Amino acid sequence: QNQNQNRRAWLPLAPSAPRARDPIAALGYPMGWSGAIKRAANAARGGARRSSRWGEVLAGFPNRTLAGEPTTHLLHTSAVASGESGGPLVNAALEVCGVHSFGDHFTGGERDVAVAVSAATLRGCFVGADDLLGKAGGEAGWEDDLPALARAATAAAPVAPAAYDTAGVNAMIVESSDPALAAMCPELTREQRMSWIM
């Protein structure tokens, strides 16, 4: 049996959220995982002109000038395609800094929104993560071992199937995303924001 058969490559998490004007790229299956990652890596190393996959961060929410507030949403201009929701948004170092969520690219616009992720964000989400990982046999530096953290968190607090009810999930998405989109794109009406989000 090939010992590499069960190995997976993980993109590292960014230590913190990107700032406005930082270059980013949305990756996803519709554009071909392997091709998209190879093109992004080549461009990040300076081996080629940045492709149309690359864009920039326009804004973060909440605004970083508010002390102690972690960035939860990123407005960006990276090209996306239908079906890329849930795919990674990477910075120039090919570190995951967001998860693509919604936007107006699908209707001919040039802006999309990603939920920001970073090692700092995860540390805040999993209070006691070091303890959880310790119970799962992990060591300090848990943000580098996300599969072990996910197993430990799932074992510690299983989620009931009812939590995945479509109406409930959609309500949570709107509750968390509408204030962010309203702040980053104040020109949008509530109806326009709902068309982006849903």
PDB file of C-alpha atoms in Angstrom:
ATOM      1  CA  GLN A   1       0.000   0.000   0.000  1.00  0.00           C
ATOM      2  CA  ASN A   2       1.282   3.442  -0.920  1.00  0.00           C
ATOM      3  CA  GLN A   3       2.090   5.286   2.312  1.00  0.00           C
ATOM      4  CA  ASN A   4       1.187   8.635   0.693  1.00  0.00           C
ATOM      5  CA  GLN A   5      -2.271   7.405  -0.296  1.00  0.00           C
ATOM      6  CA  ASN A   6      -3.993   8.770   2.808  1.00  0.00           C
ATOM      7  CA  ARG A   7      -1.982  12.002   3.086  1.00  0.00           C
ATOM      8  CA  ARG A   8      -3.763  15.291   2.537  1.00  0.00           C
ATOM      9  CA  ALA A   9      -2.250  18.666   1.856  1.00  0.00           C
ATOM     10  CA  TRP A  10      -3.604  21.450   4.049  1.00  0.00           C
ATOM     11  CA  LEU A  11      -3.301  25.118   3.272  1.00  0.00           C
ATOM     12  CA  PRO A  12      -2.035  26.928   6.382  1.00  0.00           C
ATOM     13  CA  LEU A  13      -4.211  29.468   8.182  1.00  0.00           C
ATOM     14  CA  ALA A  14      -3.234  33.125   8.074  1.00  0.00           C
ATOM     15  CA  PRO A  15      -2.148  34.382  11.493  1.00  0.00           C
ATOM     16  CA  SER A  16      -4.582  37.324  11.190  1.00  0.00           C
ATOM     17  CA  ALA A  17      -7.144  38.789   8.798  1.00  0.00           C
ATOM     18  CA  PRO A  18      -5.872  40.729   5.782  1.00  0.00           C
ATOM     19  CA  ARG A  19      -6.127  44.509   5.574  1.00  0.00           C
ATOM     20  CA  ALA A  20      -7.725  46.678   2.899  1.00  0.00           C
ATOM     21  CA  ARG A  21      -5.826  46.534  -0.419  1.00  0.00           C
ATOM     22  CA  ASP A  22      -4.070  43.247   0.454  1.00  0.00           C
ATOM     23  CA  PRO A  23      -4.044  40.831  -2.531  1.00  0.00           C
ATOM     24  CA  ILE A  24      -6.257  37.753  -2.192  1.00  0.00           C
ATOM     25  CA  ALA A  25      -7.550  34.944  -4.419  1.00  0.00           C
ATOM     26  CA  ALA A  26     -10.676  32.807  -4.133  1.00  0.00           C
ATOM     27  CA  LEU A  27     -10.031  29.158  -4.963  1.00  0.00           C
ATOM     28  CA  GLY A  28     -12.597  26.501  -5.685  1.00  0.00           C
ATOM     29  CA  TYR A  29     -13.558  23.461  -7.656  1.00  0.00           C
ATOM     30  CA  PRO A  30     -15.336  25.234 -10.563  1.00  0.00           C
ATOM     31  CA  MET A  31     -11.983  26.657 -11.644  1.00  0.00           C
ATOM     32  CA  GLY A  32     -10.158  23.357 -11.057  1.00  0.00           C
ATOM     33  CA  TRP A  33      -8.494  22.874  -7.670  1.00  0.00           C
ATOM     34  CA  SER A  34      -5.146  21.802  -8.928  1.00  0.00           C
ATOM     35  CA  GLY A  35      -4.939  24.412 -11.673  1.00  0.00           C
ATOM     36  CA  ALA A  36      -6.179  27.237  -9.454  1.00  0.00           C
ATOM     37  CA  ILE A  37      -3.731  26.430  -6.667  1.00  0.00           C
ATOM     38  CA  LYS A  38      -0.799  26.019  -9.060  1.00  0.00           C
ATOM     39  CA  ARG A  39      -1.597  29.346 -10.770  1.00  0.00           C
ATOM     40  CA  ALA A  40      -2.030  31.114  -7.415  1.00  0.00           C
ATOM     41  CA  ALA A  41       1.225  29.643  -6.053  1.00  0.00           C
ATOM     42  CA  ASN A  42       3.118  30.589  -9.189  1.00  0.00           C
ATOM     43  CA  ALA A  43       1.778  34.152  -9.099  1.00  0.00           C
ATOM     44  CA  ALA A  44       2.468  34.473  -5.350  1.00  0.00           C
ATOM     45  CA  ARG A  45       6.097  33.468  -5.964  1.00  0.00           C
ATOM     46  CA  GLY A  46       6.370  36.131  -8.662  1.00  0.00           C
ATOM     47  CA  GLY A  47       6.755  33.514 -11.392  1.00  0.00           C
ATOM     48  CA  ALA A  48       3.912  34.923 -13.445  1.00  0.00           C
ATOM     49  CA  ARG A  49       1.663  37.922 -13.725  1.00  0.00           C
ATOM     50  CA  ARG A  50      -1.227  37.631 -11.315  1.00  0.00           C
ATOM     51  CA  SER A  51      -4.210  35.994 -12.984  1.00  0.00           C
ATOM     52  CA  SER A  52      -7.789  37.232 -12.940  1.00  0.00           C
ATOM     53  CA  ARG A  53      -8.299  34.984  -9.887  1.00  0.00           C
ATOM     54  CA  TRP A  54      -6.461  37.588  -7.817  1.00  0.00           C
ATOM     55  CA  GLY A  55      -8.255  40.582  -6.396  1.00  0.00           C
ATOM     56  CA  GLU A  56      -7.907  42.703  -3.305  1.00  0.00           C
ATOM     57  CA  VAL A  57      -9.584  43.243   0.020  1.00  0.00           C
ATOM     58  CA  LEU A  58     -11.837  46.302  -0.167  1.00  0.00           C
ATOM     59  CA  ALA A  59     -12.976  46.352   3.464  1.00  0.00           C
ATOM     60  CA  GLY A  60     -13.235  44.294   6.598  1.00  0.00           C
ATOM     61  CA  PHE A  61     -16.011  44.141   9.181  1.00  0.00           C
ATOM     62  CA  PRO A  62     -15.897  45.312  11.822  1.00  0.00           C
ATOM     63  CA  ASN A  63     -13.522  48.103  10.915  1.00  0.00           C
ATOM     64  CA  ARG A  64     -10.083  47.387  12.396  1.00  0.00           C
ATOM     65  CA  THR A  65     -10.003  50.781  14.076  1.00  0.00           C
ATOM     66  CA  LEU A  66     -12.301  49.359  16.743  1.00  0.00           C
ATOM     67  CA  ALA A  67      -9.934  47.983  19.361  1.00  0.00           C
ATOM     68  CA  GLY A  68     -10.288  44.333  20.189  1.00  0.00           C
ATOM     69  CA  GLU A  69     -12.887  43.535  17.519  1.00  0.00           C
ATOM     70  CA  PRO A  70     -11.874  40.566  15.337  1.00  0.00           C
ATOM     71  CA  THR A  71     -12.585  40.851  11.613  1.00  0.00           C
ATOM     72  CA  THR A  72     -15.522  38.573  10.754  1.00  0.00           C
ATOM     73  CA  HIS A  73     -16.228  39.465   7.094  1.00  0.00           C
ATOM     74  CA  LEU A  74     -14.107  40.572   4.134  1.00  0.00           C
ATOM     75  CA  LEU A  75     -15.366  42.437   1.056  1.00  0.00           C
ATOM     76  CA  HIS A  76     -13.119  41.524  -1.880  1.00  0.00           C
ATOM     77  CA  THR A  77     -12.719  41.655  -5.664  1.00  0.00           C
ATOM     78  CA  SER A  78     -11.296  38.194  -6.390  1.00  0.00           C
ATOM     79  CA  ALA A  79     -13.133  36.480  -9.244  1.00  0.00           C
ATOM     80  CA  VAL A  80     -15.508  33.741  -8.123  1.00  0.00           C
ATOM     81  CA  ALA A  81     -17.711  31.258  -9.940  1.00  0.00           C
ATOM     82  CA  SER A  82     -21.000  29.642  -9.042  1.00  0.00           C
ATOM     83  CA  GLY A  83     -20.372  26.721  -6.714  1.00  0.00           C
ATOM     84  CA  GLU A  84     -17.336  28.210  -4.982  1.00  0.00           C
ATOM     85  CA  SER A  85     -19.126  28.976  -1.716  1.00  0.00           C
ATOM     86  CA  GLY A  86     -17.194  27.300   1.076  1.00  0.00           C
ATOM     87  CA  GLY A  87     -13.923  27.480  -0.859  1.00  0.00           C
ATOM     88  CA  PRO A  88     -10.850  29.159   0.601  1.00  0.00           C
ATOM     89  CA  LEU A  89      -9.840  32.773   0.157  1.00  0.00           C
ATOM     90  CA  VAL A  90      -6.033  32.929   0.297  1.00  0.00           C
ATOM     91  CA  ASN A  91      -3.572  35.750   0.817  1.00  0.00           C
ATOM     92  CA  ALA A  92      -0.356  36.313  -1.152  1.00  0.00           C
ATOM     93  CA  ALA A  93       1.452  33.772   1.068  1.00  0.00           C
ATOM     94  CA  LEU A  94      -1.210  31.159   0.138  1.00  0.00           C
ATOM     95  CA  GLU A  95      -2.543  31.147   3.706  1.00  0.00           C
ATOM     96  CA  VAL A  96      -6.296  30.733   4.163  1.00  0.00           C
ATOM     97  CA  CYS A  97      -7.748  34.046   5.342  1.00  0.00           C
ATOM     98  CA  GLY A  98     -11.428  33.511   4.523  1.00  0.00           C
ATOM     99  CA  VAL A  99     -14.180  31.209   3.313  1.00  0.00           C
ATOM    100  CA  HIS A 100     -16.094  32.424   0.260  1.00  0.00           C
ATOM    101  CA  SER A 101     -19.720  33.076   1.123  1.00  0.00           C
ATOM    102  CA  PHE A 102     -21.748  35.393  -1.140  1.00  0.00           C
ATOM    103  CA  GLY A 103     -21.653  38.482  -3.330  1.00  0.00           C
ATOM    104  CA  ASP A 104     -22.659  40.124  -6.564  1.00  0.00           C
ATOM    105  CA  HIS A 105     -20.180  38.454  -8.951  1.00  0.00           C
ATOM    106  CA  PHE A 106     -22.947  36.008  -9.797  1.00  0.00           C
ATOM    107  CA  THR A 107     -25.080  38.857 -11.124  1.00  0.00           C
ATOM    108  CA  GLY A 108     -22.332  40.668 -13.008  1.00  0.00           C
ATOM    109  CA  GLY A 109     -20.894  42.695 -10.123  1.00  0.00           C
ATOM    110  CA  GLU A 110     -17.302  42.863  -8.947  1.00  0.00           C
ATOM    111  CA  ARG A 111     -17.573  42.442  -5.169  1.00  0.00           C
ATOM    112  CA  ASP A 112     -17.945  39.371  -3.008  1.00  0.00           C
ATOM    113  CA  VAL A 113     -17.878  38.609   0.687  1.00  0.00           C
ATOM    114  CA  ALA A 114     -15.925  35.979   2.575  1.00  0.00           C
ATOM    115  CA  VAL A 115     -16.198  35.024   6.219  1.00  0.00           C
ATOM    116  CA  ALA A 116     -12.788  35.857   7.675  1.00  0.00           C
ATOM    117  CA  VAL A 117     -10.793  33.033   9.253  1.00  0.00           C
ATOM    118  CA  SER A 118      -7.398  33.053  10.903  1.00  0.00           C
ATOM    119  CA  ALA A 119      -5.565  31.247  13.656  1.00  0.00           C
ATOM    120  CA  ALA A 120      -6.545  34.136  15.946  1.00  0.00           C
ATOM    121  CA  THR A 121     -10.232  33.775  14.975  1.00  0.00           C
ATOM    122  CA  LEU A 122     -10.237  30.052  15.681  1.00  0.00           C
ATOM    123  CA  ARG A 123      -8.491  30.593  18.983  1.00  0.00           C
ATOM    124  CA  GLY A 124     -11.389  32.866  19.985  1.00  0.00           C
ATOM    125  CA  CYS A 125     -14.022  30.395  18.787  1.00  0.00           C
ATOM    126  CA  PHE A 126     -12.644  27.437  20.679  1.00  0.00           C
ATOM    127  CA  VAL A 127     -12.139  28.625  24.222  1.00  0.00           C
ATOM    128  CA  GLY A 128     -10.104  25.944  25.889  1.00  0.00           C
ATOM    129  CA  ALA A 129      -8.887  24.623  22.523  1.00  0.00           C
ATOM    130  CA  ASP A 130      -5.534  23.684  24.030  1.00  0.00           C
ATOM    131  CA  ASP A 131      -7.367  21.645  26.682  1.00  0.00           C
ATOM    132  CA  LEU A 132      -9.590  20.019  24.027  1.00  0.00           C
ATOM    133  CA  LEU A 133      -6.621  19.124  21.888  1.00  0.00           C
ATOM    134  CA  GLY A 134      -4.710  17.849  24.908  1.00  0.00           C
ATOM    135  CA  LYS A 135      -7.587  15.455  25.609  1.00  0.00           C
ATOM    136  CA  ALA A 136      -7.410  14.326  21.988  1.00  0.00           C
ATOM    137  CA  GLY A 137      -3.690  13.644  22.260  1.00  0.00           C
ATOM    138  CA  GLY A 138      -2.544  16.884  20.636  1.00  0.00           C
ATOM    139  CA  GLU A 139       0.067  19.385  21.674  1.00  0.00           C
ATOM    140  CA  ALA A 140       0.384  23.148  21.862  1.00  0.00           C
ATOM    141  CA  GLY A 141       0.155  24.852  18.486  1.00  0.00           C
ATOM    142  CA  TRP A 142      -3.272  23.349  17.823  1.00  0.00           C
ATOM    143  CA  GLU A 143      -4.012  25.780  14.999  1.00  0.00           C
ATOM    144  CA  ASP A 144      -1.540  23.781  12.917  1.00  0.00           C
ATOM    145  CA  ASP A 145      -3.542  20.589  13.466  1.00  0.00           C
ATOM    146  CA  LEU A 146      -7.088  21.513  12.445  1.00  0.00           C
ATOM    147  CA  PRO A 147      -8.276  17.923  11.870  1.00  0.00           C
ATOM    148  CA  ALA A 148      -7.386  17.024  15.472  1.00  0.00           C
ATOM    149  CA  LEU A 149      -9.095  20.198  16.735  1.00  0.00           C
ATOM    150  CA  ALA A 150     -12.234  19.401  14.724  1.00  0.00           C
ATOM    151  CA  ARG A 151     -12.339  15.849  16.119  1.00  0.00           C
ATOM    152  CA  ALA A 152     -11.839  17.109  19.669  1.00  0.00           C
ATOM    153  CA  ALA A 153     -14.489  19.859  19.347  1.00  0.00           C
ATOM    154  CA  THR A 154     -16.999  17.453  17.813  1.00  0.00           C
ATOM    155  CA  ALA A 155     -16.421  14.882  20.541  1.00  0.00           C
ATOM    156  CA  ALA A 156     -16.759  17.544  23.246  1.00  0.00           C
ATOM    157  CA  ALA A 157     -19.991  19.112  21.958  1.00  0.00           C
ATOM    158  CA  PRO A 158     -21.889  17.044  19.390  1.00  0.00           C
ATOM    159  CA  VAL A 159     -24.349  19.021  17.262  1.00  0.00           C
ATOM    160  CA  ALA A 160     -27.924  17.769  17.005  1.00  0.00           C
ATOM    161  CA  PRO A 161     -29.258  17.253  13.455  1.00  0.00           C
ATOM    162  CA  ALA A 162     -32.017  19.825  14.144  1.00  0.00           C
ATOM    163  CA  ALA A 163     -29.304  22.507  14.241  1.00  0.00           C
ATOM    164  CA  TYR A 164     -28.918  22.046  10.483  1.00  0.00           C
ATOM    165  CA  ASP A 165     -32.545  22.920   9.670  1.00  0.00           C
ATOM    166  CA  THR A 166     -32.428  25.050   6.487  1.00  0.00           C
ATOM    167  CA  ALA A 167     -34.640  27.856   7.796  1.00  0.00           C
ATOM    168  CA  GLY A 168     -32.647  28.063  11.028  1.00  0.00           C
ATOM    169  CA  VAL A 169     -29.300  28.062   9.249  1.00  0.00           C
ATOM    170  CA  ASN A 170     -30.483  30.737   6.791  1.00  0.00           C
ATOM    171  CA  ALA A 171     -31.680  32.909   9.686  1.00  0.00           C
ATOM    172  CA  MET A 172     -28.254  32.625  11.364  1.00  0.00           C
ATOM    173  CA  ILE A 173     -26.497  33.514   8.106  1.00  0.00           C
ATOM    174  CA  VAL A 174     -28.659  36.620   7.636  1.00  0.00           C
ATOM    175  CA  GLU A 175     -28.267  37.606  11.314  1.00  0.00           C
ATOM    176  CA  SER A 176     -24.466  37.510  11.116  1.00  0.00           C
ATOM    177  CA  SER A 177     -23.971  38.709   7.531  1.00  0.00           C
ATOM    178  CA  ASP A 178     -26.516  41.500   7.039  1.00  0.00           C
ATOM    179  CA  PRO A 179     -24.930  43.934   9.541  1.00  0.00           C
ATOM    180  CA  ALA A 180     -21.504  43.295   7.998  1.00  0.00           C
ATOM    181  CA  LEU A 181     -22.720  43.850   4.440  1.00  0.00           C
ATOM    182  CA  ALA A 182     -24.678  46.980   5.470  1.00  0.00           C
ATOM    183  CA  ALA A 183     -21.508  48.458   7.018  1.00  0.00           C
ATOM    184  CA  MET A 184     -19.204  47.545   4.104  1.00  0.00           C
ATOM    185  CA  CYS A 185     -21.692  48.506   1.349  1.00  0.00           C
ATOM    186  CA  PRO A 186     -23.921  51.243   2.798  1.00  0.00           C
ATOM    187  CA  GLU A 187     -25.336  52.049  -0.647  1.00  0.00           C
ATOM    188  CA  LEU A 188     -27.200  48.716  -0.779  1.00  0.00           C
ATOM    189  CA  THR A 189     -30.838  48.507   0.258  1.00  0.00           C
ATOM    190  CA  ARG A 190     -32.030  45.693   2.537  1.00  0.00           C
ATOM    191  CA  GLU A 191     -33.553  43.960  -0.507  1.00  0.00           C
ATOM    192  CA  GLN A 192     -30.258  44.177  -2.399  1.00  0.00           C
ATOM    193  CA  ARG A 193     -28.340  42.822   0.600  1.00  0.00           C
ATOM    194  CA  MET A 194     -30.730  39.863   0.846  1.00  0.00           C
ATOM    195  CA  SER A 195     -30.192  39.103  -2.856  1.00  0.00           C
ATOM    196  CA  TRP A 196     -26.438  38.989  -2.212  1.00  0.00           C
ATOM    197  CA  ILE A 197     -26.700  36.865   0.939  1.00  0.00           C
ATOM    198  CA  MET A 198     -29.359  34.388  -0.152  1.00  0.00           C
TER     199      MET A 198
END
